[in-house]
Short mmCIF file of N, CA, C and O in Angstrom, two decimals:
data_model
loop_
_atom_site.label_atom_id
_atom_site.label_comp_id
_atom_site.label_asym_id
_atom_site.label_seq_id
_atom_site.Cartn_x
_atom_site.Cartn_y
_atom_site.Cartn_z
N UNK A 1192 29.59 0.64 33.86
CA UNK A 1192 28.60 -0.25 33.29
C UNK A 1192 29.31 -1.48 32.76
O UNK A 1192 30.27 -1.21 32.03
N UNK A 1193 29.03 -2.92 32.98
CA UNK A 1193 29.51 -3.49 32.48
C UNK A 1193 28.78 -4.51 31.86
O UNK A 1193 27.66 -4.87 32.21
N UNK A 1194 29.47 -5.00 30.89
CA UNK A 1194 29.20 -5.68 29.40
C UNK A 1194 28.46 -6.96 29.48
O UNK A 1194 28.50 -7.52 28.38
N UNK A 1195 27.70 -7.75 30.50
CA UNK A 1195 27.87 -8.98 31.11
C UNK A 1195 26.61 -9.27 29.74
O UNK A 1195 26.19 -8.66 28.75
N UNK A 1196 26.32 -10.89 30.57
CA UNK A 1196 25.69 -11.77 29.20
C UNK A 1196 24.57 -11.91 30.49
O UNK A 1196 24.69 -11.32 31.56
N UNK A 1197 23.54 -12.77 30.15
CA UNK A 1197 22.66 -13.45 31.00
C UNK A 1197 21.69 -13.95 29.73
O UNK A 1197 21.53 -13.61 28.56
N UNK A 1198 21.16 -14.90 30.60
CA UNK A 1198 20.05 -15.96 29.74
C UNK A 1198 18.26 -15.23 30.35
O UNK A 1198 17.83 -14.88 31.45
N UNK A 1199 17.80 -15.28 29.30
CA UNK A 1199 15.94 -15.00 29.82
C UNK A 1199 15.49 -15.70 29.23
O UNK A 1199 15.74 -15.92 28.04
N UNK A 1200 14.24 -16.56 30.34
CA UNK A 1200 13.01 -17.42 29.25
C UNK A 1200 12.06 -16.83 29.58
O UNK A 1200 11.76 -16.44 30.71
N UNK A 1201 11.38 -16.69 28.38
CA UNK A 1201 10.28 -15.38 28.06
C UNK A 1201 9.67 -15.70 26.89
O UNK A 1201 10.37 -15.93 25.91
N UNK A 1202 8.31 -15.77 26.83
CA UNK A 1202 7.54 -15.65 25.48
C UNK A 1202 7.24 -14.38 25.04
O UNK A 1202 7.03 -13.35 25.68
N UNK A 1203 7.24 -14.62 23.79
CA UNK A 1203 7.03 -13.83 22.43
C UNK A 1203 5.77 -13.35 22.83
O UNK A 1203 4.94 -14.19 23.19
N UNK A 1204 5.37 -11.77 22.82
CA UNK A 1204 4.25 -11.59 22.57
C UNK A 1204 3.81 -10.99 21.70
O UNK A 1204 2.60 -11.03 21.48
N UNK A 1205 4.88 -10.07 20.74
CA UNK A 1205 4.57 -9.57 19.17
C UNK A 1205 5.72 -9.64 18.70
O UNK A 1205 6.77 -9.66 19.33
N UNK A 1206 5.50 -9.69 17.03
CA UNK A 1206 6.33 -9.10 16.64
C UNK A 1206 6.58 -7.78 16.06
O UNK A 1206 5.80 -7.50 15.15
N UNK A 1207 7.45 -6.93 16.35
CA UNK A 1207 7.42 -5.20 16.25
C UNK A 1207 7.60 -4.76 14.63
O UNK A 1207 7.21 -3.68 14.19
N UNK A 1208 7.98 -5.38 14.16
CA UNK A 1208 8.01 -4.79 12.59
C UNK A 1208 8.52 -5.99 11.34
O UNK A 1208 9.28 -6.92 11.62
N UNK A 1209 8.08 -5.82 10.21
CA UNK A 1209 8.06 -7.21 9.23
C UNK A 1209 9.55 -6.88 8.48
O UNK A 1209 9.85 -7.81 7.73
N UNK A 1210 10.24 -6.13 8.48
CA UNK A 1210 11.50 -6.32 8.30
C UNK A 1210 12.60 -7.06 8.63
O UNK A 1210 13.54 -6.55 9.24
N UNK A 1211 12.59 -8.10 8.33
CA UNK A 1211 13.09 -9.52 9.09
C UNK A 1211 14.69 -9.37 8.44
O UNK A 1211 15.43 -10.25 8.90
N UNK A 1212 15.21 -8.67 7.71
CA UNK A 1212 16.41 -8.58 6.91
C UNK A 1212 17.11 -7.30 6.78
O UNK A 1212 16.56 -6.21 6.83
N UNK A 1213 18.45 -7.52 6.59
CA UNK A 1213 18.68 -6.17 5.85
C UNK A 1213 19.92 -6.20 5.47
O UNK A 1213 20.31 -7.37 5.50
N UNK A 1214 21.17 -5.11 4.96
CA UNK A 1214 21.89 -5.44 4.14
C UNK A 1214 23.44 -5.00 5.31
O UNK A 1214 23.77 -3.98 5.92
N UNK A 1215 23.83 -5.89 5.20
CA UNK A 1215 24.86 -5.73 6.64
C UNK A 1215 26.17 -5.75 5.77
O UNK A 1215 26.43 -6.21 4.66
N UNK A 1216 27.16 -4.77 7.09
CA UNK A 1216 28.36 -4.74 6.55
C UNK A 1216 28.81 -6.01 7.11
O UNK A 1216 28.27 -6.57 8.06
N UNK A 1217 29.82 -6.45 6.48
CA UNK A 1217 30.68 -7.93 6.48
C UNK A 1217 32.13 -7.96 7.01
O UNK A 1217 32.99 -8.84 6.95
N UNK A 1218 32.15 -6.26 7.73
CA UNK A 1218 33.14 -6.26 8.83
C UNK A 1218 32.71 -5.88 10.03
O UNK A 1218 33.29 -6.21 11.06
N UNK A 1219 31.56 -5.09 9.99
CA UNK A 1219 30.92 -4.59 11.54
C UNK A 1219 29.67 -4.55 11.65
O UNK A 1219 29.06 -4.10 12.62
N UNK A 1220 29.06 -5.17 10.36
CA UNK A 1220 27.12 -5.69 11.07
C UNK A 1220 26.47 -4.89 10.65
O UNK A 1220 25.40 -5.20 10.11
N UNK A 1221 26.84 -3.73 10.73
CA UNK A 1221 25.91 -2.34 10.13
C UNK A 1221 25.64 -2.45 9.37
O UNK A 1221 26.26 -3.02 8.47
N UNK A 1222 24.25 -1.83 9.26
CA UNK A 1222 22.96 -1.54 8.08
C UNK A 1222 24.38 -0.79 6.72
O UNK A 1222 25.33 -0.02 6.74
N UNK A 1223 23.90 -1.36 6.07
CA UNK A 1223 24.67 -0.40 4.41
C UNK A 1223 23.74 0.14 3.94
O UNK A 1223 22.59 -0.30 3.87
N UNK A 1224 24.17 1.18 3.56
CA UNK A 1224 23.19 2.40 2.58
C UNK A 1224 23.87 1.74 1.04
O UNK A 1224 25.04 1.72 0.64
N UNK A 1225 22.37 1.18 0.31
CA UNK A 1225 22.52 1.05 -1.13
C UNK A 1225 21.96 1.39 -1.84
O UNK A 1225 20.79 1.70 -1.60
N UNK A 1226 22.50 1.53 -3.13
CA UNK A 1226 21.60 2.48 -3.89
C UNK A 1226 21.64 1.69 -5.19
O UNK A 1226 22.21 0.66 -4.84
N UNK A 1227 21.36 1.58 -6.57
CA UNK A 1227 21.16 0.86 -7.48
C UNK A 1227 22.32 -0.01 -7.57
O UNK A 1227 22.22 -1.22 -7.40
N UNK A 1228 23.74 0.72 -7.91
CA UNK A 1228 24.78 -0.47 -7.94
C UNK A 1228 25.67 -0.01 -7.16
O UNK A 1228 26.64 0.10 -7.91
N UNK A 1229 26.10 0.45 -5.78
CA UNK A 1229 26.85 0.33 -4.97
C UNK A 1229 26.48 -0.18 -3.56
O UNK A 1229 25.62 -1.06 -3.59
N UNK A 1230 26.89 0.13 -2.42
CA UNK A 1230 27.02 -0.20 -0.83
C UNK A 1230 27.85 0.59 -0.53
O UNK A 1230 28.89 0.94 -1.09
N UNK A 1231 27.25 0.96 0.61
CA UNK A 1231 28.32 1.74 1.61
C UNK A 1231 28.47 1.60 3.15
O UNK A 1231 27.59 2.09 3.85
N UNK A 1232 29.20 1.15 3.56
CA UNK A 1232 28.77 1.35 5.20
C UNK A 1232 29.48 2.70 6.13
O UNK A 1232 30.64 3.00 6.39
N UNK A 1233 28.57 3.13 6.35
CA UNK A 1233 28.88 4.83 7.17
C UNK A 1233 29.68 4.39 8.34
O UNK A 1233 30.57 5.18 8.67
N UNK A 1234 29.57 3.37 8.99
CA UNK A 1234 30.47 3.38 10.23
C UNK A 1234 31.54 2.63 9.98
O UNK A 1234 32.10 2.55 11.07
N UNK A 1235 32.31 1.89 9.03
CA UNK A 1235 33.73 1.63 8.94
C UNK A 1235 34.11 1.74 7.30
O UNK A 1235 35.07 1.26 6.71
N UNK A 1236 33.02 2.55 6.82
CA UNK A 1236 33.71 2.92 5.37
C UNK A 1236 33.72 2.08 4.46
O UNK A 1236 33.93 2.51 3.33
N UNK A 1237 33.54 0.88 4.60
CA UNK A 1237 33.36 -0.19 3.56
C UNK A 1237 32.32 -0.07 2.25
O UNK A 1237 31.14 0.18 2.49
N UNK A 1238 32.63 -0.19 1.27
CA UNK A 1238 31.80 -0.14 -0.05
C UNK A 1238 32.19 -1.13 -0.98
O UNK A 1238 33.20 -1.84 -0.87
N UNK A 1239 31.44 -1.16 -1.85
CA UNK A 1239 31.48 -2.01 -3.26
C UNK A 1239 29.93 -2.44 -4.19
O UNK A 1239 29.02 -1.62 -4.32
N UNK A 1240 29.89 -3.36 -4.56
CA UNK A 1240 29.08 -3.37 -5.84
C UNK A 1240 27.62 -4.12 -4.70
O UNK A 1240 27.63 -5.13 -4.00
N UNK A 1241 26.46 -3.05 -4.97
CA UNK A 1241 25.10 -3.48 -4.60
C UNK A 1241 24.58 -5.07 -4.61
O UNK A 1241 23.71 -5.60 -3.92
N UNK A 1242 25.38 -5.59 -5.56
CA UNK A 1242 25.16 -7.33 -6.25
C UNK A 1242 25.59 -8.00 -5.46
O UNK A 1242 25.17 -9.15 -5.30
N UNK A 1243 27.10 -7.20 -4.32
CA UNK A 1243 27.68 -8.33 -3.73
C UNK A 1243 26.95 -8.30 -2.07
O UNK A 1243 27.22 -9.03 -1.11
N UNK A 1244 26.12 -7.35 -2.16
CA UNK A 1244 25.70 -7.39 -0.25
C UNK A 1244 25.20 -8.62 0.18
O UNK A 1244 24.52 -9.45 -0.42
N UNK A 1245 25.59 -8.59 1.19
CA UNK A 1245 25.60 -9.59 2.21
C UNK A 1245 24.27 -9.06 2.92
O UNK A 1245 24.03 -7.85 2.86
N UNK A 1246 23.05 -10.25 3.83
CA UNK A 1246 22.15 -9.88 4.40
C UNK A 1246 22.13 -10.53 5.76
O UNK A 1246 22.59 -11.67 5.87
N UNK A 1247 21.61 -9.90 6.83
CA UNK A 1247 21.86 -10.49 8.36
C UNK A 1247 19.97 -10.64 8.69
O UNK A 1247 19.31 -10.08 7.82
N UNK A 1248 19.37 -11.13 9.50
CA UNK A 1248 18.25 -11.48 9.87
C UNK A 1248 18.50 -10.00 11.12
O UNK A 1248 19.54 -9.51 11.56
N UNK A 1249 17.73 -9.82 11.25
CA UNK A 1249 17.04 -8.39 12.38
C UNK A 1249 15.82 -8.91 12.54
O UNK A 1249 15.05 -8.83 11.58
N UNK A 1250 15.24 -9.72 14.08
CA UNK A 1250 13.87 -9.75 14.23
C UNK A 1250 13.56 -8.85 15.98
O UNK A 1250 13.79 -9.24 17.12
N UNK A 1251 13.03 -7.69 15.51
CA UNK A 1251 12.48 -7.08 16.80
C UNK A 1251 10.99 -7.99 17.18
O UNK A 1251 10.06 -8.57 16.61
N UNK A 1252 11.57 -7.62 18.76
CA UNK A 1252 10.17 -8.17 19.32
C UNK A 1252 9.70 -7.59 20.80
O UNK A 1252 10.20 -6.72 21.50
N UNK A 1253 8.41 -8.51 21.01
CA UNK A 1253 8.27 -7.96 22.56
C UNK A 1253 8.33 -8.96 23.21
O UNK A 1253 8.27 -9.89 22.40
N UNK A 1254 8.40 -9.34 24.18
CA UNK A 1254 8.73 -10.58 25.39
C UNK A 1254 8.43 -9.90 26.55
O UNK A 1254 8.86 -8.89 27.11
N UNK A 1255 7.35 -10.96 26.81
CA UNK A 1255 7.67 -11.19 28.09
C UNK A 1255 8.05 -12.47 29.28
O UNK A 1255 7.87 -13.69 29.26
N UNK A 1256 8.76 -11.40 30.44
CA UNK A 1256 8.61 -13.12 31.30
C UNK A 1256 7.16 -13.01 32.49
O UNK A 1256 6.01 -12.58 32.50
N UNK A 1257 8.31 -13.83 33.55
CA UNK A 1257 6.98 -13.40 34.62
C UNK A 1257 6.99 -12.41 35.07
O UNK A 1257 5.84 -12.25 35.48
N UNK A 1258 7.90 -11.02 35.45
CA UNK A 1258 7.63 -10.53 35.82
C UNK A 1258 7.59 -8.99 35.12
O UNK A 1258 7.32 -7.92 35.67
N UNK A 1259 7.98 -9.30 33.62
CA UNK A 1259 8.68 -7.85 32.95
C UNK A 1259 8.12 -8.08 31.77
O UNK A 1259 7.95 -9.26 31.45
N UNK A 1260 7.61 -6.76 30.63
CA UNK A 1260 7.76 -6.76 29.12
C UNK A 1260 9.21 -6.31 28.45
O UNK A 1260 9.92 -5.48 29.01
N UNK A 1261 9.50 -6.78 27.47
CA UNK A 1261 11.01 -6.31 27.32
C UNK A 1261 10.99 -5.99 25.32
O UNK A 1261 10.09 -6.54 24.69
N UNK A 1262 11.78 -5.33 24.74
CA UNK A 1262 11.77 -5.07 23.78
C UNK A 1262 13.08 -5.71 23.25
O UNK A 1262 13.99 -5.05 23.77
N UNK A 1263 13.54 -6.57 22.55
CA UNK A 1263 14.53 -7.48 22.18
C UNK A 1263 14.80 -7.19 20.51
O UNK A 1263 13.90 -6.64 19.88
N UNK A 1264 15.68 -7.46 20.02
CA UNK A 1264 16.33 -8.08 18.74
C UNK A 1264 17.12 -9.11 18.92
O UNK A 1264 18.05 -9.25 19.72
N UNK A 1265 16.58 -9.97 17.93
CA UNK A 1265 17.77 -10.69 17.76
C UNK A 1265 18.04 -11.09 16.25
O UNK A 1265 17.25 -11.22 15.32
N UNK A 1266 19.47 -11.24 16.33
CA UNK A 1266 20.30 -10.61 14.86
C UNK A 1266 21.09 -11.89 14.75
O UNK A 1266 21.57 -12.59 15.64
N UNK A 1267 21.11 -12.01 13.10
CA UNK A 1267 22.24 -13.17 12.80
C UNK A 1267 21.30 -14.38 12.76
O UNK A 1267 20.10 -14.56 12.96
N UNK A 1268 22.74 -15.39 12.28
CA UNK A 1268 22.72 -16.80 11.84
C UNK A 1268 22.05 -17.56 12.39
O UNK A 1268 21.72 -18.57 11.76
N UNK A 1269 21.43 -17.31 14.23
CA UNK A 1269 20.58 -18.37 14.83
C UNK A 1269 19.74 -18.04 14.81
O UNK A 1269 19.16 -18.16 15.89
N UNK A 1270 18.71 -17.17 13.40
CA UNK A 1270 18.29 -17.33 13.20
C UNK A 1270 17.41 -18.40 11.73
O UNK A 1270 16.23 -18.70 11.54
N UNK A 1271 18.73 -18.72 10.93
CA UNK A 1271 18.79 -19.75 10.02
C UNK A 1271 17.63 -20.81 10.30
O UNK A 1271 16.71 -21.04 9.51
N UNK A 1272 17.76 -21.24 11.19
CA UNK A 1272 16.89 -22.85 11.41
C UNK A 1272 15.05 -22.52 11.62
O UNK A 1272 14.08 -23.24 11.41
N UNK A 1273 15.16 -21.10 12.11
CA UNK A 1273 13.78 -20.95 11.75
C UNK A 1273 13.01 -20.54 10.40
O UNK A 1273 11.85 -20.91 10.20
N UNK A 1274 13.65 -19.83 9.61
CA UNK A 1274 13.82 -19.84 8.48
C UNK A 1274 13.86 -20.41 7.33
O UNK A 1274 13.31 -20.07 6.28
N UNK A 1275 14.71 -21.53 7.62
CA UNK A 1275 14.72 -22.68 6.74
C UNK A 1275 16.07 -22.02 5.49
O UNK A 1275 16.39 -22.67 4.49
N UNK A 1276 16.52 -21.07 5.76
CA UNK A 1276 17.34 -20.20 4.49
C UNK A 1276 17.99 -19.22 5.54
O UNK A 1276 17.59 -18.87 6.65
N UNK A 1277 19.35 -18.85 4.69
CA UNK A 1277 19.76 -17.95 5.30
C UNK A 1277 19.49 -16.42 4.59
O UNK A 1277 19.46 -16.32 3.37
N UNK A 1278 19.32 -15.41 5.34
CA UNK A 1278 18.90 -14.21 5.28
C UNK A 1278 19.42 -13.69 3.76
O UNK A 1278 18.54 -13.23 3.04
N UNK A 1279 20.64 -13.74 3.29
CA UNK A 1279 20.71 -13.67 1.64
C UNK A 1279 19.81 -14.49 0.95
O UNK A 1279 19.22 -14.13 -0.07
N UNK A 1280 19.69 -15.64 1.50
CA UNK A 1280 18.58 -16.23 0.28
C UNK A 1280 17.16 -15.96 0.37
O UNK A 1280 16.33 -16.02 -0.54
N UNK A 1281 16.93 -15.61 1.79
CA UNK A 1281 15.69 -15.13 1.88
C UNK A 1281 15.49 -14.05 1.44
O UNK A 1281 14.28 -13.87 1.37
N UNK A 1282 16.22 -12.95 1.00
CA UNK A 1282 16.08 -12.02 0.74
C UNK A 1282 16.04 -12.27 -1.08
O UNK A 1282 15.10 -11.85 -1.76
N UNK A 1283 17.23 -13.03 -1.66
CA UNK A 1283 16.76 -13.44 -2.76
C UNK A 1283 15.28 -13.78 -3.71
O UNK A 1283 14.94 -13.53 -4.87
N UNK A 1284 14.63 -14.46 -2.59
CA UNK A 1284 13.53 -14.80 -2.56
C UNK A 1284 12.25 -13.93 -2.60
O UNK A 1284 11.26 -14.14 -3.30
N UNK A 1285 12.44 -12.90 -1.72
CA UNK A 1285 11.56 -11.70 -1.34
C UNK A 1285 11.47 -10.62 -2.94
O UNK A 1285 10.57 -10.04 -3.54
N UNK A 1286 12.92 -10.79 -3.12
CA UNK A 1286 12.78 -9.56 -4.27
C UNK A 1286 12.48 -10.55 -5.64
O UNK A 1286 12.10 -9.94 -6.64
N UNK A 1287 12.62 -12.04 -5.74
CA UNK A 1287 11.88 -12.47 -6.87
C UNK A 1287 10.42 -12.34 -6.98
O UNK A 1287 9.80 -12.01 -7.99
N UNK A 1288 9.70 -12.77 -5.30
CA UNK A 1288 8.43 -12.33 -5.49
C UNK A 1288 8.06 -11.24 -5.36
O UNK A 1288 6.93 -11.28 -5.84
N UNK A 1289 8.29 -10.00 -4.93
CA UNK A 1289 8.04 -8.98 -5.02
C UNK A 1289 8.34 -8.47 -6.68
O UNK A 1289 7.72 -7.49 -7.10
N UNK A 1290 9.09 -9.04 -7.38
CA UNK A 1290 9.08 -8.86 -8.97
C UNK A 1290 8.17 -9.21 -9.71
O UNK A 1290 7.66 -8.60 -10.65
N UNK A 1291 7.88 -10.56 -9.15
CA UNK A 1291 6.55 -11.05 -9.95
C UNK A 1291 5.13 -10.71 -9.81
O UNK A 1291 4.26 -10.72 -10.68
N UNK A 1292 5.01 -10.30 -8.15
CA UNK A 1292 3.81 -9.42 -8.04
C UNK A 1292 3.96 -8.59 -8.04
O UNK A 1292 3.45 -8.02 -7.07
N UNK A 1293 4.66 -7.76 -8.92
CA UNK A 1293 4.62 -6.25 -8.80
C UNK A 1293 4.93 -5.09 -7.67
O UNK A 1293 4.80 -3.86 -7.72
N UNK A 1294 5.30 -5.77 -6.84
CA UNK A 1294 5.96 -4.85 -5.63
C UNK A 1294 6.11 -3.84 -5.94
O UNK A 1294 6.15 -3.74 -7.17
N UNK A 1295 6.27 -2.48 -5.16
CA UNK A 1295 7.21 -1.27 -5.89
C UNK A 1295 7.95 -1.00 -4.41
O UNK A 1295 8.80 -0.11 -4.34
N UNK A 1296 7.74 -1.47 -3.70
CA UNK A 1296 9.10 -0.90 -1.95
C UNK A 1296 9.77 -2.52 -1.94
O UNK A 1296 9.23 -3.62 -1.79
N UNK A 1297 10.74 -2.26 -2.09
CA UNK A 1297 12.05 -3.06 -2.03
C UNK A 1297 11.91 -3.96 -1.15
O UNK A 1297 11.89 -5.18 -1.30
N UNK A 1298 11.78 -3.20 0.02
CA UNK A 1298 11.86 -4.17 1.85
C UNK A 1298 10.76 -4.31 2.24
O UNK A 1298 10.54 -4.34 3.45
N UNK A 1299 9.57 -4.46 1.10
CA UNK A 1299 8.17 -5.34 2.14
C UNK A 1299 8.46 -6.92 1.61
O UNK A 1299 9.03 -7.45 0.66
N UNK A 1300 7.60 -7.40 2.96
CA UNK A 1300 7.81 -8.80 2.90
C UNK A 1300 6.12 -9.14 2.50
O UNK A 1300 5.13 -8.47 2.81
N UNK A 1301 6.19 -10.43 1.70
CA UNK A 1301 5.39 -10.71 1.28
C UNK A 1301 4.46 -10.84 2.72
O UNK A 1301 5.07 -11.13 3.75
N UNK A 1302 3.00 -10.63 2.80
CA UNK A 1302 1.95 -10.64 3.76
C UNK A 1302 1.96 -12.47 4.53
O UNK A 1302 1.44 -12.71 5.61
N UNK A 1303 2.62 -13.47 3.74
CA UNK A 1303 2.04 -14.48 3.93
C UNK A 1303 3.74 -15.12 4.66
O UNK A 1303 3.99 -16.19 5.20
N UNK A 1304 4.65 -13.91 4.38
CA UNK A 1304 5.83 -14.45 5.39
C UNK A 1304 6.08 -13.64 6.41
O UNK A 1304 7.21 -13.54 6.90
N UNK A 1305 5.10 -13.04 6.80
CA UNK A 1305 4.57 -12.29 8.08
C UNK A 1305 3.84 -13.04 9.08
O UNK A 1305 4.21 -13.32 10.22
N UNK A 1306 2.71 -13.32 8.45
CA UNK A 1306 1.94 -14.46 8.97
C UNK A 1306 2.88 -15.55 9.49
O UNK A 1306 3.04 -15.73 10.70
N UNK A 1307 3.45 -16.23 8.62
CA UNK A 1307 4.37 -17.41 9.00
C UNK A 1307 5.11 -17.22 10.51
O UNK A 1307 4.85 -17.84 11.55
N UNK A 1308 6.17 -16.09 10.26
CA UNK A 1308 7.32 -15.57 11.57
C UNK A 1308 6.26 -15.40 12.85
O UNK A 1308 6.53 -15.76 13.99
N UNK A 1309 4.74 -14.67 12.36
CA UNK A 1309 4.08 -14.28 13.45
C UNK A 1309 3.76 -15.96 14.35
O UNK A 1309 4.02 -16.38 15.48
N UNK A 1310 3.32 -16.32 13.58
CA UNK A 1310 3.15 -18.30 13.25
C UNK A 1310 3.73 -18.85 14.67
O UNK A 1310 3.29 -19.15 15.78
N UNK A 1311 4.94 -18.79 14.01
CA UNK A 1311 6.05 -19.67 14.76
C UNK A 1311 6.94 -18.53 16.01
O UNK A 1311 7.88 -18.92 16.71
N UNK A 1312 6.49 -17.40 16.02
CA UNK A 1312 7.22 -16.85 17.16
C UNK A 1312 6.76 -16.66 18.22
O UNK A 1312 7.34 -16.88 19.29
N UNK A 1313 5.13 -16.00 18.01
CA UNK A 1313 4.45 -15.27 18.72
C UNK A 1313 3.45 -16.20 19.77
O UNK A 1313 2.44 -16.66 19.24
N UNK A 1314 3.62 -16.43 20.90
CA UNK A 1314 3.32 -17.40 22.04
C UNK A 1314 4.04 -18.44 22.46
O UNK A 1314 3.71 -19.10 23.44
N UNK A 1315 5.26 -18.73 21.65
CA UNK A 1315 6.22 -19.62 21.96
C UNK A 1315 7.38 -18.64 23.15
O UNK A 1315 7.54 -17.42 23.03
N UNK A 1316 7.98 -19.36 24.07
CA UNK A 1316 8.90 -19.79 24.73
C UNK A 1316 10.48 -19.95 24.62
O UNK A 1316 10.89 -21.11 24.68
N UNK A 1317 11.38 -18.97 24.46
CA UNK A 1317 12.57 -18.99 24.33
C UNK A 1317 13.44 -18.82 25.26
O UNK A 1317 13.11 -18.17 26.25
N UNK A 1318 14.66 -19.34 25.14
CA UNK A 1318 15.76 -18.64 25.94
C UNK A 1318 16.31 -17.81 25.37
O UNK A 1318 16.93 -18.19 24.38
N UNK A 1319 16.36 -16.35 25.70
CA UNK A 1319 17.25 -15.77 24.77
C UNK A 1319 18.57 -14.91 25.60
O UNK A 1319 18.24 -14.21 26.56
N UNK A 1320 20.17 -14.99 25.19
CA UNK A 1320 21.20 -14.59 26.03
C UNK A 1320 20.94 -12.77 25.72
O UNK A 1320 20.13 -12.35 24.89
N UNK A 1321 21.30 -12.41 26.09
CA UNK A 1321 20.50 -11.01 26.38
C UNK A 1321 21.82 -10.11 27.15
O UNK A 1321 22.33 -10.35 28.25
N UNK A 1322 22.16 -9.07 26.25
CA UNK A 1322 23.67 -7.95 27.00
C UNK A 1322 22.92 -7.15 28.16
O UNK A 1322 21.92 -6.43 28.11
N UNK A 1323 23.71 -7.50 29.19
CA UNK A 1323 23.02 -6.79 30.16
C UNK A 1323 24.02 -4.80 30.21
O UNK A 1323 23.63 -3.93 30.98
#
């Protein structure tokens, strides 16, 4: 099997789940398990203080082109410009308002920055490089 790259242009036709973030290790990407004041990452062992995590953008989706539906992520920094913030600050952001309205689950996103991503993703037109 080999590792190759290729380009697809394909529109957005949902998006699969409102978890647009999450708390990544800062040597290998992986999700960290945190808990009030630590981090851990299970696949290269890395830990330290909950305060200092780092956050990566995760947006699942569906696409299609002309001739296929496809199930995609795409992860990381290009996602910044749609955003307007990078995924730590957005996440900053999420848990101030989720403080002020009373949230009680950590990782929901406010209803109205659902709407937004749905907004700007869902019927638009991308290229996206894609591991074959």
């Amino acid at each position: 099997m080999s590792g190759g790259r290729a380009l697809l242009a394909a529109s957005v036709i949902s998006i699969q789940n409102s978890c647009f973030i999450y708390p990544a290790c800062q040597s290998c990407f992986s999700r960290l398990i945190l808990d009030s004041r630590r981090f851990n990452c299970l696949k290269c062992g890395c830990t330290g203080e909950a305060k200092d995590a780092s956050y990566r953008y995760r947006l699942s989706l569906k696409i299609a082109d002309t001739n296929d539906l496809f199930d995609i992520t795409v992860f990381g920094g290009c996602l910044d410009p749609f955003f307007g913030v990078t995924a730590g600050n957005l996440q900053r952001y999420i848990q101030d308002f989720n403080q002020l309205s009373g949230e009680t689950n950590k990782d929901a996103s406010p209803g109205m920055l659902v709407q937004a991503v749905e907004t700007c993703f869902i019927g638009k037109r991308f290229i996206f490089g894609v591991k074959i």
